[in-house]
XYZ file of C-alpha atoms in Angstrom:
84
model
C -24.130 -5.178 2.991
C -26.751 -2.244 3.945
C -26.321 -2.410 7.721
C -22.297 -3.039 7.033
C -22.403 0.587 5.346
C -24.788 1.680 7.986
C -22.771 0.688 11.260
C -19.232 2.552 8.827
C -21.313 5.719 8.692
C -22.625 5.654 12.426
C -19.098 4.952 13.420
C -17.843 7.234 11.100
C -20.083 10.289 12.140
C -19.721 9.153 16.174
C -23.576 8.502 16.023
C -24.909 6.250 18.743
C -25.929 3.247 17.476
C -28.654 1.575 20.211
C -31.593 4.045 19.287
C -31.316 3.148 15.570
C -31.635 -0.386 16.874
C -34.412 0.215 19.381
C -36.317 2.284 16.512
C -35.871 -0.802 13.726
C -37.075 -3.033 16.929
C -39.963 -1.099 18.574
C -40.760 1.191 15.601
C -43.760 -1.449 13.755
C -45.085 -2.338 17.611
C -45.203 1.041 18.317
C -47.127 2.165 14.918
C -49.433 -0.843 15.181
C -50.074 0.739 18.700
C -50.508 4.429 17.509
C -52.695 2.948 14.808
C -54.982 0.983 17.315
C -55.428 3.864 19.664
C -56.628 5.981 16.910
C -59.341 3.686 16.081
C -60.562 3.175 19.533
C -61.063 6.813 19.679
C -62.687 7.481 16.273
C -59.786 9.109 15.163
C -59.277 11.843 17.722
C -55.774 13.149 18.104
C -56.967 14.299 22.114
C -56.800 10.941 23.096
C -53.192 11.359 23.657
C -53.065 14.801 25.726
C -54.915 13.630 28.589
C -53.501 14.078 31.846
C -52.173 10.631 32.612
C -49.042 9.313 34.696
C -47.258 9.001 30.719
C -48.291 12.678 29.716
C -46.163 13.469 32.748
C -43.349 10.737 32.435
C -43.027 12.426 28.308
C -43.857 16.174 29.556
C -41.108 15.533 32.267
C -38.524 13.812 29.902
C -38.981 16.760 27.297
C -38.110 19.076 30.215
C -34.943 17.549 31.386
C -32.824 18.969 28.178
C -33.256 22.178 29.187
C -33.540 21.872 33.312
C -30.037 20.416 32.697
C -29.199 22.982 30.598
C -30.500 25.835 33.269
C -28.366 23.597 36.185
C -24.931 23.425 34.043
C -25.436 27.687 33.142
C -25.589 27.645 37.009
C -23.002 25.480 38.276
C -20.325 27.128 35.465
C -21.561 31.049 36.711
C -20.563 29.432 40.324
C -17.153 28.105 38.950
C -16.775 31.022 37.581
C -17.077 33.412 40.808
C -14.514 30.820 42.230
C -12.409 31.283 39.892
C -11.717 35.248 40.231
């Protein structure tokens, strides 16, 4: 009955429905992970700002929103000039 009312309201709102689905999948691996991590390093938040290849991969991915952002504002100023 829950996830009946749950897939009406993501349909209803136009919500996407796969990362509620990854999150209820992957969401107790990953805290079990977090969790794990923490202990091996005594509790130190640092352990996950060092500069590895996944810093990158995340620092990269929070990037993209507003690199695509910065290429759309420059592609529609070019449509623009074409335009006049």
């Amino acid at each position: 009955m829950v996830f009946g009312v749950l897939g009406y309201l993501f349909h209803k709102f136009n919500w996407p429905i796969i990362p509620f689905i990854l999150c209820l999948v992957l969401g107790p691996k990953m805290e079990i992970s977090f969790i794990q991590s923490l202990e091996i390093s005594s509790g130190n938040l640092l352990i996950f700002c060092g500069k590895t290849d996944l810093t990158r991969f995340i620092n990269k991915l929070n990037r993209y929103p507003y690199d695509f952002h910065l290429v759309y504002q420059k592609n529609k100023k070019k449509n623009d000039s074409r335009d006049r």
